[in-house]
JSON list of C-alpha atoms and ligand atoms in Angstrom, two decimals:
[
{"chain": "V", "resi": 27, "resn": "UNK", "atom": "CA", "xyz": [29.03, 69.81, 133.54]},
{"chain": "V", "resi": 28, "resn": "UNK", "atom": "CA", "xyz": [31.82, 68.43, 135.70]},
{"chain": "V", "resi": 29, "resn": "UNK", "atom": "CA", "xyz": [34.39, 70.37, 137.68]},
{"chain": "V", "resi": 30, "resn": "UNK", "atom": "CA", "xyz": [37.17, 68.42, 139.33]},
{"chain": "V", "resi": 31, "resn": "UNK", "atom": "CA", "xyz": [38.43, 70.02, 142.52]},
{"chain": "V", "resi": 32, "resn": "UNK", "atom": "CA", "xyz": [41.06, 67.51, 143.50]},
{"chain": "V", "resi": 33, "resn": "UNK", "atom": "CA", "xyz": [41.73, 63.82, 143.13]},
{"chain": "V", "resi": 34, "resn": "UNK", "atom": "CA", "xyz": [39.31, 63.04, 145.92]},
{"chain": "V", "resi": 35, "resn": "UNK", "atom": "CA", "xyz": [36.55, 65.64, 145.53]},
{"chain": "V", "resi": 36, "resn": "UNK", "atom": "CA", "xyz": [34.48, 66.09, 142.40]},
{"chain": "V", "resi": 37, "resn": "UNK", "atom": "CA", "xyz": [32.03, 68.94, 141.84]},
{"chain": "V", "resi": 38, "resn": "UNK", "atom": "CA", "xyz": [29.31, 68.38, 139.28]},
{"chain": "V", "resi": 39, "resn": "UNK", "atom": "CA", "xyz": [26.05, 69.79, 138.07]},
{"chain": "V", "resi": 40, "resn": "UNK", "atom": "CA", "xyz": [22.97, 67.74, 138.98]},
{"chain": "V", "resi": 41, "resn": "UNK", "atom": "CA", "xyz": [19.95, 67.31, 136.70]},
{"chain": "V", "resi": 42, "resn": "UNK", "atom": "CA", "xyz": [16.38, 66.87, 137.94]},
{"chain": "V", "resi": 43, "resn": "UNK", "atom": "CA", "xyz": [16.67, 63.12, 137.33]},
{"chain": "V", "resi": 44, "resn": "UNK", "atom": "CA", "xyz": [19.95, 62.87, 139.22]},
{"chain": "V", "resi": 45, "resn": "UNK", "atom": "CA", "xyz": [18.47, 64.87, 142.08]},
{"chain": "V", "resi": 46, "resn": "UNK", "atom": "CA", "xyz": [15.85, 62.18, 142.58]},
{"chain": "V", "resi": 47, "resn": "UNK", "atom": "CA", "xyz": [18.63, 59.63, 143.05]},
{"chain": "V", "resi": 48, "resn": "UNK", "atom": "CA", "xyz": [20.50, 61.93, 145.45]},
{"chain": "V", "resi": 49, "resn": "UNK", "atom": "CA", "xyz": [17.43, 62.81, 147.55]},
{"chain": "V", "resi": 50, "resn": "UNK", "atom": "CA", "xyz": [18.30, 60.63, 150.58]},
{"chain": "V", "resi": 51, "resn": "UNK", "atom": "CA", "xyz": [21.87, 61.97, 150.83]},
{"chain": "V", "resi": 52, "resn": "UNK", "atom": "CA", "xyz": [21.02, 65.62, 150.21]},
{"chain": "V", "resi": 53, "resn": "UNK", "atom": "CA", "xyz": [18.07, 65.47, 152.60]},
{"chain": "V", "resi": 54, "resn": "UNK", "atom": "CA", "xyz": [20.19, 64.13, 155.45]},
{"chain": "V", "resi": 55, "resn": "UNK", "atom": "CA", "xyz": [23.10, 66.51, 154.86]},
{"chain": "V", "resi": 56, "resn": "UNK", "atom": "CA", "xyz": [20.78, 69.51, 154.57]},
{"chain": "V", "resi": 57, "resn": "UNK", "atom": "CA", "xyz": [18.88, 68.50, 157.71]},
{"chain": "V", "resi": 58, "resn": "UNK", "atom": "CA", "xyz": [22.11, 68.10, 159.64]},
{"chain": "V", "resi": 59, "resn": "UNK", "atom": "CA", "xyz": [23.36, 71.52, 158.43]},
{"chain": "V", "resi": 60, "resn": "UNK", "atom": "CA", "xyz": [20.14, 73.36, 159.34]},
{"chain": "V", "resi": 61, "resn": "UNK", "atom": "CA", "xyz": [19.86, 71.64, 162.72]},
{"chain": "V", "resi": 62, "resn": "UNK", "atom": "CA", "xyz": [23.46, 72.42, 163.62]},
{"chain": "V", "resi": 63, "resn": "UNK", "atom": "CA", "xyz": [23.04, 76.19, 163.39]},
{"chain": "V", "resi": 64, "resn": "UNK", "atom": "CA", "xyz": [22.99, 77.19, 159.70]},
{"chain": "V", "resi": 65, "resn": "UNK", "atom": "CA", "xyz": [19.30, 77.76, 158.94]},
{"chain": "V", "resi": 66, "resn": "UNK", "atom": "CA", "xyz": [19.61, 78.21, 155.13]},
{"chain": "V", "resi": 67, "resn": "UNK", "atom": "CA", "xyz": [16.11, 79.68, 154.97]},
{"chain": "V", "resi": 68, "resn": "UNK", "atom": "CA", "xyz": [14.49, 77.23, 157.41]},
{"chain": "V", "resi": 69, "resn": "UNK", "atom": "CA", "xyz": [13.70, 77.04, 161.13]},
{"chain": "V", "resi": 70, "resn": "UNK", "atom": "CA", "xyz": [15.68, 74.50, 163.15]},
{"chain": "V", "resi": 71, "resn": "UNK", "atom": "CA", "xyz": [14.86, 71.80, 163.96]},
{"chain": "V", "resi": 72, "resn": "UNK", "atom": "CA", "xyz": [13.80, 70.82, 160.48]},
{"chain": "V", "resi": 73, "resn": "UNK", "atom": "CA", "xyz": [12.17, 67.40, 160.01]},
{"chain": "V", "resi": 74, "resn": "UNK", "atom": "CA", "xyz": [13.32, 64.82, 157.50]},
{"chain": "V", "resi": 75, "resn": "UNK", "atom": "CA", "xyz": [10.04, 65.26, 155.59]},
{"chain": "V", "resi": 76, "resn": "UNK", "atom": "CA", "xyz": [10.41, 69.07, 155.36]},
{"chain": "V", "resi": 77, "resn": "UNK", "atom": "CA", "xyz": [14.01, 68.77, 154.19]},
{"chain": "V", "resi": 78, "resn": "UNK", "atom": "CA", "xyz": [13.04, 66.20, 151.57]},
{"chain": "V", "resi": 79, "resn": "UNK", "atom": "CA", "xyz": [10.12, 68.33, 150.38]},
{"chain": "V", "resi": 80, "resn": "UNK", "atom": "CA", "xyz": [12.52, 71.23, 149.93]},
{"chain": "V", "resi": 81, "resn": "UNK", "atom": "CA", "xyz": [14.75, 69.23, 147.53]},
{"chain": "V", "resi": 82, "resn": "UNK", "atom": "CA", "xyz": [11.73, 67.89, 145.67]},
{"chain": "V", "resi": 83, "resn": "UNK", "atom": "CA", "xyz": [10.51, 71.47, 145.21]},
{"chain": "V", "resi": 84, "resn": "UNK", "atom": "CA", "xyz": [13.63, 72.17, 143.10]},
{"chain": "V", "resi": 85, "resn": "UNK", "atom": "CA", "xyz": [12.88, 69.57, 140.44]},
{"chain": "V", "resi": 86, "resn": "UNK", "atom": "CA", "xyz": [10.64, 71.82, 138.39]},
{"chain": "V", "resi": 87, "resn": "UNK", "atom": "CA", "xyz": [13.17, 74.66, 138.22]},
{"chain": "V", "resi": 88, "resn": "UNK", "atom": "CA", "xyz": [15.99, 72.25, 137.34]},
{"chain": "V", "resi": 89, "resn": "UNK", "atom": "CA", "xyz": [13.86, 70.87, 134.51]},
{"chain": "V", "resi": 90, "resn": "UNK", "atom": "CA", "xyz": [13.07, 74.41, 133.35]},
{"chain": "V", "resi": 91, "resn": "UNK", "atom": "CA", "xyz": [16.73, 75.40, 133.46]},
{"chain": "V", "resi": 92, "resn": "UNK", "atom": "CA", "xyz": [16.09, 78.33, 135.77]},
{"chain": "V", "resi": 93, "resn": "UNK", "atom": "CA", "xyz": [18.16, 76.81, 138.58]},
{"chain": "V", "resi": 94, "resn": "UNK", "atom": "CA", "xyz": [21.60, 75.21, 138.70]},
{"chain": "V", "resi": 95, "resn": "UNK", "atom": "CA", "xyz": [22.41, 72.70, 141.41]},
{"chain": "V", "resi": 96, "resn": "UNK", "atom": "CA", "xyz": [25.99, 71.62, 142.08]},
{"chain": "V", "resi": 97, "resn": "UNK", "atom": "CA", "xyz": [27.12, 68.89, 144.44]},
{"chain": "V", "resi": 98, "resn": "UNK", "atom": "CA", "xyz": [30.59, 68.11, 145.73]},
{"chain": "V", "resi": 99, "resn": "UNK", "atom": "CA", "xyz": [31.32, 64.44, 146.34]},
{"chain": "V", "resi": 100, "resn": "UNK", "atom": "CA", "xyz": [34.23, 62.60, 147.86]},
{"chain": "V", "resi": 101, "resn": "UNK", "atom": "CA", "xyz": [34.40, 58.84, 147.31]},
{"chain": "V", "resi": 102, "resn": "UNK", "atom": "CA", "xyz": [30.89, 59.07, 145.82]},
{"chain": "V", "resi": 103, "resn": "UNK", "atom": "CA", "xyz": [29.50, 60.54, 149.05]},
{"chain": "V", "resi": 104, "resn": "UNK", "atom": "CA", "xyz": [27.94, 64.00, 148.89]},
{"chain": "V", "resi": 105, "resn": "UNK", "atom": "CA", "xyz": [29.93, 66.43, 151.05]},
{"chain": "V", "resi": 106, "resn": "UNK", "atom": "CA", "xyz": [28.53, 69.77, 149.89]},
{"chain": "V", "resi": 107, "resn": "UNK", "atom": "CA", "xyz": [26.23, 71.64, 147.58]},
{"chain": "V", "resi": 108, "resn": "UNK", "atom": "CA", "xyz": [25.37, 75.05, 146.20]},
{"chain": "V", "resi": 109, "resn": "UNK", "atom": "CA", "xyz": [22.85, 76.60, 143.83]},
{"chain": "V", "resi": 110, "resn": "UNK", "atom": "CA", "xyz": [22.29, 79.43, 141.42]},
{"chain": "V", "resi": 111, "resn": "UNK", "atom": "CA", "xyz": [18.85, 80.83, 140.76]},
{"chain": "V", "resi": 112, "resn": "UNK", "atom": "CA", "xyz": [18.98, 82.35, 137.27]},
{"chain": "V", "resi": 113, "resn": "UNK", "atom": "CA", "xyz": [16.84, 85.46, 136.99]},
{"chain": "V", "resi": 114, "resn": "UNK", "atom": "CA", "xyz": [13.95, 84.88, 134.59]},
{"chain": "V", "resi": 115, "resn": "UNK", "atom": "CA", "xyz": [13.02, 88.56, 134.34]},
{"chain": "V", "resi": 116, "resn": "UNK", "atom": "CA", "xyz": [13.41, 90.17, 130.92]},
{"chain": "V", "resi": 117, "resn": "UNK", "atom": "CA", "xyz": [15.50, 93.02, 132.28]},
{"chain": "V", "resi": 118, "resn": "UNK", "atom": "CA", "xyz": [18.09, 90.85, 134.06]},
{"chain": "V", "resi": 119, "resn": "UNK", "atom": "CA", "xyz": [19.36, 87.97, 131.92]},
{"chain": "V", "resi": 120, "resn": "UNK", "atom": "CA", "xyz": [22.85, 88.78, 133.24]},
{"chain": "V", "resi": 121, "resn": "UNK", "atom": "CA", "xyz": [21.99, 88.11, 136.88]},
{"chain": "V", "resi": 122, "resn": "UNK", "atom": "CA", "xyz": [21.88, 85.13, 139.27]},
{"chain": "V", "resi": 123, "resn": "UNK", "atom": "CA", "xyz": [21.49, 84.57, 143.00]},
{"chain": "V", "resi": 124, "resn": "UNK", "atom": "CA", "xyz": [23.81, 82.20, 144.86]},
{"chain": "V", "resi": 125, "resn": "UNK", "atom": "CA", "xyz": [21.83, 80.14, 147.35]},
{"chain": "V", "resi": 126, "resn": "UNK", "atom": "CA", "xyz": [22.02, 77.23, 149.79]},
{"chain": "V", "resi": 127, "resn": "UNK", "atom": "CA", "xyz": [25.77, 76.77, 149.86]},
{"chain": "V", "resi": 128, "resn": "UNK", "atom": "CA", "xyz": [26.84, 74.26, 152.50]},
{"chain": "V", "resi": 129, "resn": "UNK", "atom": "CA", "xyz": [29.57, 71.76, 153.23]},
{"chain": "V", "resi": 130, "resn": "UNK", "atom": "CA", "xyz": [29.34, 68.77, 155.55]},
{"chain": "V", "resi": 131, "resn": "UNK", "atom": "CA", "xyz": [30.68, 69.81, 158.97]},
{"chain": "V", "resi": 132, "resn": "UNK", "atom": "CA", "xyz": [33.34, 67.08, 158.93]},
{"chain": "V", "resi": 133, "resn": "UNK", "atom": "CA", "xyz": [34.64, 68.30, 155.55]},
{"chain": "V", "resi": 134, "resn": "UNK", "atom": "CA", "xyz": [34.83, 72.05, 156.23]},
{"chain": "V", "resi": 135, "resn": "UNK", "atom": "CA", "xyz": [38.08, 73.98, 156.08]},
{"chain": "V", "resi": 136, "resn": "UNK", "atom": "CA", "xyz": [39.48, 71.88, 153.22]},
{"chain": "V", "resi": 137, "resn": "UNK", "atom": "CA", "xyz": [38.66, 74.29, 150.39]},
{"chain": "V", "resi": 138, "resn": "UNK", "atom": "CA", "xyz": [35.45, 72.54, 149.26]},
{"chain": "V", "resi": 139, "resn": "UNK", "atom": "CA", "xyz": [33.25, 75.61, 149.88]},
{"chain": "V", "resi": 140, "resn": "UNK", "atom": "CA", "xyz": [35.65, 77.79, 147.92]},
{"chain": "V", "resi": 141, "resn": "UNK", "atom": "CA", "xyz": [35.70, 75.26, 145.06]},
{"chain": "V", "resi": 142, "resn": "UNK", "atom": "CA", "xyz": [31.91, 75.13, 145.03]},
{"chain": "V", "resi": 143, "resn": "UNK", "atom": "CA", "xyz": [31.70, 78.93, 144.75]},
{"chain": "V", "resi": 144, "resn": "UNK", "atom": "CA", "xyz": [34.25, 78.92, 141.92]},
{"chain": "V", "resi": 145, "resn": "UNK", "atom": "CA", "xyz": [32.31, 76.19, 140.13]},
{"chain": "V", "resi": 146, "resn": "UNK", "atom": "CA", "xyz": [29.09, 78.19, 140.61]},
{"chain": "V", "resi": 147, "resn": "UNK", "atom": "CA", "xyz": [30.84, 81.19, 139.08]},
{"chain": "V", "resi": 148, "resn": "UNK", "atom": "CA", "xyz": [31.91, 79.06, 136.09]},
{"chain": "V", "resi": 149, "resn": "UNK", "atom": "CA", "xyz": [28.35, 77.78, 135.72]},
{"chain": "V", "resi": 150, "resn": "UNK", "atom": "CA", "xyz": [27.04, 81.36, 135.93]},
{"chain": "V", "resi": 151, "resn": "UNK", "atom": "CA", "xyz": [29.37, 82.47, 133.13]},
{"chain": "V", "resi": 152, "resn": "UNK", "atom": "CA", "xyz": [28.37, 79.50, 130.99]},
{"chain": "V", "resi": 153, "resn": "UNK", "atom": "CA", "xyz": [24.78, 80.71, 131.35]},
{"chain": "V", "resi": 154, "resn": "UNK", "atom": "CA", "xyz": [25.63, 84.31, 130.53]},
{"chain": "V", "resi": 155, "resn": "UNK", "atom": "CA", "xyz": [25.33, 85.44, 134.16]},
{"chain": "V", "resi": 156, "resn": "UNK", "atom": "CA", "xyz": [28.02, 87.76, 135.45]},
{"chain": "V", "resi": 157, "resn": "UNK", "atom": "CA", "xyz": [26.31, 89.62, 138.28]},
{"chain": "V", "resi": 158, "resn": "UNK", "atom": "CA", "xyz": [25.93, 87.42, 141.37]},
{"chain": "V", "resi": 159, "resn": "UNK", "atom": "CA", "xyz": [24.02, 88.39, 144.47]},
{"chain": "V", "resi": 160, "resn": "UNK", "atom": "CA", "xyz": [23.57, 86.63, 147.81]},
{"chain": "V", "resi": 161, "resn": "UNK", "atom": "CA", "xyz": [22.35, 87.22, 151.33]},
{"chain": "V", "resi": 162, "resn": "UNK", "atom": "CA", "xyz": [23.79, 85.71, 154.49]},
{"chain": "V", "resi": 163, "resn": "UNK", "atom": "CA", "xyz": [23.52, 86.27, 158.24]},
{"chain": "V", "resi": 164, "resn": "UNK", "atom": "CA", "xyz": [25.55, 89.28, 159.26]},
{"chain": "V", "resi": 165, "resn": "UNK", "atom": "CA", "xyz": [28.59, 88.63, 161.45]},
{"chain": "V", "resi": 166, "resn": "UNK", "atom": "CA", "xyz": [28.68, 84.87, 160.93]},
{"chain": "V", "resi": 167, "resn": "UNK", "atom": "CA", "xyz": [31.67, 83.01, 159.41]},
{"chain": "V", "resi": 168, "resn": "UNK", "atom": "CA", "xyz": [30.06, 82.73, 155.96]},
{"chain": "V", "resi": 169, "resn": "UNK", "atom": "CA", "xyz": [30.21, 86.54, 155.59]},
{"chain": "V", "resi": 170, "resn": "UNK", "atom": "CA", "xyz": [34.03, 86.55, 155.85]},
{"chain": "V", "resi": 171, "resn": "UNK", "atom": "CA", "xyz": [34.14, 83.48, 153.61]},
{"chain": "V", "resi": 172, "resn": "UNK", "atom": "CA", "xyz": [32.24, 85.22, 150.80]},
{"chain": "V", "resi": 173, "resn": "UNK", "atom": "CA", "xyz": [34.19, 88.46, 151.20]},
{"chain": "V", "resi": 174, "resn": "UNK", "atom": "CA", "xyz": [37.43, 86.47, 150.87]},
{"chain": "V", "resi": 175, "resn": "UNK", "atom": "CA", "xyz": [36.05, 85.26, 147.53]},
{"chain": "V", "resi": 176, "resn": "UNK", "atom": "CA", "xyz": [35.60, 88.79, 146.21]},
{"chain": "V", "resi": 177, "resn": "UNK", "atom": "CA", "xyz": [32.04, 89.60, 147.29]},
{"chain": "V", "resi": 178, "resn": "UNK", "atom": "CA", "xyz": [31.32, 93.22, 148.12]},
{"chain": "V", "resi": 179, "resn": "UNK", "atom": "CA", "xyz": [28.90, 94.41, 150.75]},
{"chain": "V", "resi": 180, "resn": "UNK", "atom": "CA", "xyz": [25.78, 96.31, 149.71]},
{"chain": "V", "resi": 181, "resn": "UNK", "atom": "CA", "xyz": [24.53, 96.77, 153.25]},
{"chain": "V", "resi": 182, "resn": "UNK", "atom": "CA", "xyz": [22.93, 95.17, 156.27]},
{"chain": "V", "resi": 183, "resn": "UNK", "atom": "CA", "xyz": [19.21, 94.64, 156.66]},
{"chain": "V", "resi": 184, "resn": "UNK", "atom": "CA", "xyz": [18.30, 94.55, 160.36]},
{"chain": "V", "resi": 185, "resn": "UNK", "atom": "CA", "xyz": [16.13, 91.67, 161.55]},
{"chain": "V", "resi": 186, "resn": "UNK", "atom": "CA", "xyz": [15.73, 90.07, 158.11]},
{"chain": "V", "resi": 187, "resn": "UNK", "atom": "CA", "xyz": [15.06, 86.56, 159.47]},
{"chain": "V", "resi": 188, "resn": "UNK", "atom": "CA", "xyz": [13.89, 84.95, 162.70]},
{"chain": "V", "resi": 189, "resn": "UNK", "atom": "CA", "xyz": [14.60, 81.73, 164.53]},
{"chain": "V", "resi": 190, "resn": "UNK", "atom": "CA", "xyz": [12.00, 79.52, 166.18]},
{"chain": "V", "resi": 191, "resn": "UNK", "atom": "CA", "xyz": [11.93, 81.69, 169.33]},
{"chain": "V", "resi": 192, "resn": "UNK", "atom": "CA", "xyz": [11.16, 84.77, 167.24]},
{"chain": "V", "resi": 193, "resn": "UNK", "atom": "CA", "xyz": [14.60, 86.31, 167.73]},
{"chain": "V", "resi": 194, "resn": "UNK", "atom": "CA", "xyz": [15.52, 88.40, 164.68]},
{"chain": "V", "resi": 195, "resn": "UNK", "atom": "CA", "xyz": [18.79, 88.25, 162.72]},
{"chain": "V", "resi": 196, "resn": "UNK", "atom": "CA", "xyz": [20.48, 90.89, 160.58]},
{"chain": "V", "resi": 197, "resn": "UNK", "atom": "CA", "xyz": [21.53, 89.85, 157.08]},
{"chain": "V", "resi": 198, "resn": "UNK", "atom": "CA", "xyz": [24.21, 91.26, 154.84]},
{"chain": "V", "resi": 199, "resn": "UNK", "atom": "CA", "xyz": [23.58, 91.65, 151.12]},
{"chain": "V", "resi": 200, "resn": "UNK", "atom": "CA", "xyz": [26.63, 90.86, 148.98]},
{"chain": "V", "resi": 201, "resn": "UNK", "atom": "CA", "xyz": [27.34, 90.94, 145.25]},
{"chain": "V", "resi": 202, "resn": "UNK", "atom": "CA", "xyz": [30.10, 90.26, 142.78]},
{"chain": "V", "resi": 203, "resn": "UNK", "atom": "CA", "xyz": [30.52, 91.23, 139.14]},
{"chain": "V", "resi": 204, "resn": "UNK", "atom": "CA", "xyz": [32.35, 88.33, 137.51]},
{"chain": "V", "resi": 205, "resn": "UNK", "atom": "CA", "xyz": [34.92, 88.84, 134.82]},
{"chain": "V", "resi": 206, "resn": "UNK", "atom": "CA", "xyz": [33.80, 87.11, 131.61]},
{"chain": "V", "resi": 207, "resn": "UNK", "atom": "CA", "xyz": [36.82, 84.82, 131.74]},
{"chain": "V", "resi": 208, "resn": "UNK", "atom": "CA", "xyz": [37.93, 83.14, 134.98]},
{"chain": "V", "resi": 209, "resn": "UNK", "atom": "CA", "xyz": [39.90, 86.19, 136.11]},
{"chain": "V", "resi": 210, "resn": "UNK", "atom": "CA", "xyz": [37.66, 87.15, 139.05]},
{"chain": "V", "resi": 211, "resn": "UNK", "atom": "CA", "xyz": [38.80, 86.54, 142.60]},
{"chain": "V", "resi": 212, "resn": "UNK", "atom": "CA", "xyz": [36.18, 83.82, 143.05]},
{"chain": "P", "resi": 317, "resn": "LIG", "atom": "C1", "xyz": [30.53, 78.60, 154.54]},
{"chain": "P", "resi": 317, "resn": "LIG", "atom": "C2", "xyz": [30.99, 77.20, 154.15]},
{"chain": "P", "resi": 317, "resn": "LIG", "atom": "C3", "xyz": [30.21, 76.74, 152.92]},
{"chain": "P", "resi": 317, "resn": "LIG", "atom": "C4", "xyz": [32.49, 77.24, 153.82]},
{"chain": "P", "resi": 317, "resn": "LIG", "atom": "O1", "xyz": [32.88, 75.97, 153.33]},
{"chain": "P", "resi": 317, "resn": "LIG", "atom": "P1", "xyz": [34.34, 75.37, 153.64]},
{"chain": "P", "resi": 317, "resn": "LIG", "atom": "O2", "xyz": [34.52, 74.19, 152.77]},
{"chain": "P", "resi": 317, "resn": "LIG", "atom": "O3", "xyz": [34.51, 75.17, 155.08]},
{"chain": "P", "resi": 317, "resn": "LIG", "atom": "O4", "xyz": [35.25, 76.60, 153.19]},
{"chain": "P", "resi": 317, "resn": "LIG", "atom": "P2", "xyz": [36.73, 76.53, 152.60]},
{"chain": "P", "resi": 317, "resn": "LIG", "atom": "O5", "xyz": [37.47, 75.43, 153.28]},
{"chain": "P", "resi": 317, "resn": "LIG", "atom": "O6", "xyz": [36.65, 76.47, 151.11]},
{"chain": "P", "resi": 317, "resn": "LIG", "atom": "O7", "xyz": [37.29, 77.92, 153.05]},
{"chain": "P", "resi": 317, "resn": "LIG", "atom": "C5", "xyz": [37.53, 78.95, 152.13]},
{"chain": "P", "resi": 317, "resn": "LIG", "atom": "C6", "xyz": [38.06, 80.14, 152.87]},
{"chain": "P", "resi": 317, "resn": "LIG", "atom": "O8", "xyz": [37.09, 80.66, 153.78]},
{"chain": "P", "resi": 317, "resn": "LIG", "atom": "C7", "xyz": [37.60, 80.64, 155.10]},
{"chain": "P", "resi": 317, "resn": "LIG", "atom": "N1", "xyz": [36.57, 80.12, 155.99]},
{"chain": "P", "resi": 317, "resn": "LIG", "atom": "C8", "xyz": [35.77, 79.06, 155.77]},
{"chain": "P", "resi": 317, "resn": "LIG", "atom": "N2", "xyz": [34.98, 78.84, 156.82]},
{"chain": "P", "resi": 317, "resn": "LIG", "atom": "C9", "xyz": [35.32, 79.77, 157.73]},
{"chain": "P", "resi": 317, "resn": "LIG", "atom": "C10", "xyz": [34.91, 80.03, 159.03]},
{"chain": "P", "resi": 317, "resn": "LIG", "atom": "N3", "xyz": [33.97, 79.28, 159.63]},
{"chain": "P", "resi": 317, "resn": "LIG", "atom": "N4", "xyz": [35.46, 81.08, 159.68]},
{"chain": "P", "resi": 317, "resn": "LIG", "atom": "C11", "xyz": [36.41, 81.83, 159.09]},
{"chain": "P", "resi": 317, "resn": "LIG", "atom": "N5", "xyz": [36.87, 81.61, 157.86]},
{"chain": "P", "resi": 317, "resn": "LIG", "atom": "C12", "xyz": [36.34, 80.59, 157.20]},
{"chain": "P", "resi": 317, "resn": "LIG", "atom": "C13", "xyz": [38.75, 79.66, 155.10]},
{"chain": "P", "resi": 317, "resn": "LIG", "atom": "O9", "xyz": [39.72, 80.07, 156.04]},
{"chain": "P", "resi": 317, "resn": "LIG", "atom": "C14", "xyz": [39.26, 79.73, 153.70]},
{"chain": "P", "resi": 317, "resn": "LIG", "atom": "O10", "xyz": [40.20, 80.75, 153.55]},
{"chain": "P", "resi": 317, "resn": "LIG", "atom": "P3", "xyz": [41.70, 80.37, 153.12]},
{"chain": "P", "resi": 317, "resn": "LIG", "atom": "O11", "xyz": [41.59, 79.60, 151.86]},
{"chain": "P", "resi": 317, "resn": "LIG", "atom": "O12", "xyz": [42.35, 81.70, 152.97]},
{"chain": "P", "resi": 317, "resn": "LIG", "atom": "O13", "xyz": [42.22, 79.55, 154.24]},
{"chain": "P", "resi": 317, "resn": "LIG", "atom": "C15", "xyz": [30.81, 76.18, 155.30]},
{"chain": "P", "resi": 317, "resn": "LIG", "atom": "O14", "xyz": [31.46, 76.69, 156.44]},
{"chain": "P", "resi": 317, "resn": "LIG", "atom": "C16", "xyz": [29.37, 75.87, 155.64]},
{"chain": "P", "resi": 317, "resn": "LIG", "atom": "O15", "xyz": [28.77, 74.94, 155.08]},
{"chain": "P", "resi": 317, "resn": "LIG", "atom": "N6", "xyz": [28.78, 76.63, 156.58]},
{"chain": "P", "resi": 317, "resn": "LIG", "atom": "C17", "xyz": [27.39, 76.38, 156.99]},
{"chain": "P", "resi": 317, "resn": "LIG", "atom": "C18", "xyz": [26.41, 76.80, 155.94]},
{"chain": "P", "resi": 317, "resn": "LIG", "atom": "C19", "xyz": [26.51, 78.27, 155.64]},
{"chain": "P", "resi": 317, "resn": "LIG", "atom": "O16", "xyz": [26.68, 79.09, 156.52]},
{"chain": "P", "resi": 317, "resn": "LIG", "atom": "N7", "xyz": [26.37, 78.57, 154.33]},
{"chain": "P", "resi": 317, "resn": "LIG", "atom": "C20", "xyz": [26.35, 79.93, 153.84]},
{"chain": "P", "resi": 317, "resn": "LIG", "atom": "C21", "xyz": [24.95, 80.45, 153.99]},
{"chain": "P", "resi": 317, "resn": "LIG", "atom": "S1", "xyz": [24.60, 81.67, 152.81]}
]
């Protein structure tokens, strides 16, 4: 699957085999993102080894087809990524969770995050998934970003995550029901 965002940025789906080749780039970009204030499920500072182990842990799900990984590249350099975890439960074949969306700090504000979300929505539809859920820290810029892409708020869970000092952070649960064609806001 290949989604072209603009002449300079290409968004594509990454297989397990391709992930192995991209490990060094994704590891460094992920590490930099986590350590600059966007924890993405980890505790900063994250080591190179822990970040690499995280990406390696995805290989099995990519092979099984239960996870979709997209990367955005400019001039063949990875500048962003996002994932969909496809529900494997028998009662929810229409559902997916959007996870680990991030864009290189130097490339933010150019529409790459928005394009990644749109490409994730297209990938969701192609896999029969129309109900998308996600969780993000409440009150941080990503919340407004997702809402601008059509996500609706379910509610806020107080103290859902912690940082390394033990301080707790509220998270907001968001969802979007995608139109079957590309008519949704995202
Ligand atoms: C959230 C993130 C992926 C957005 O990527 P991006 O490429 O900068 O976003 P875009 O340029 O596509 O912006 C899309 C819209 O969101 C808005 N937006 C993006 N980042 C924003 C911010 N920090 N504050 C306010 N609005 C923001 C933009 O104004 C834009 O709206 P517009 O098109 O009306 O101008 C990126 O900021 C990021 O990687 N953040 C750190 C990781 C993170 O928090 N991920 C989400 C965790 S669940």
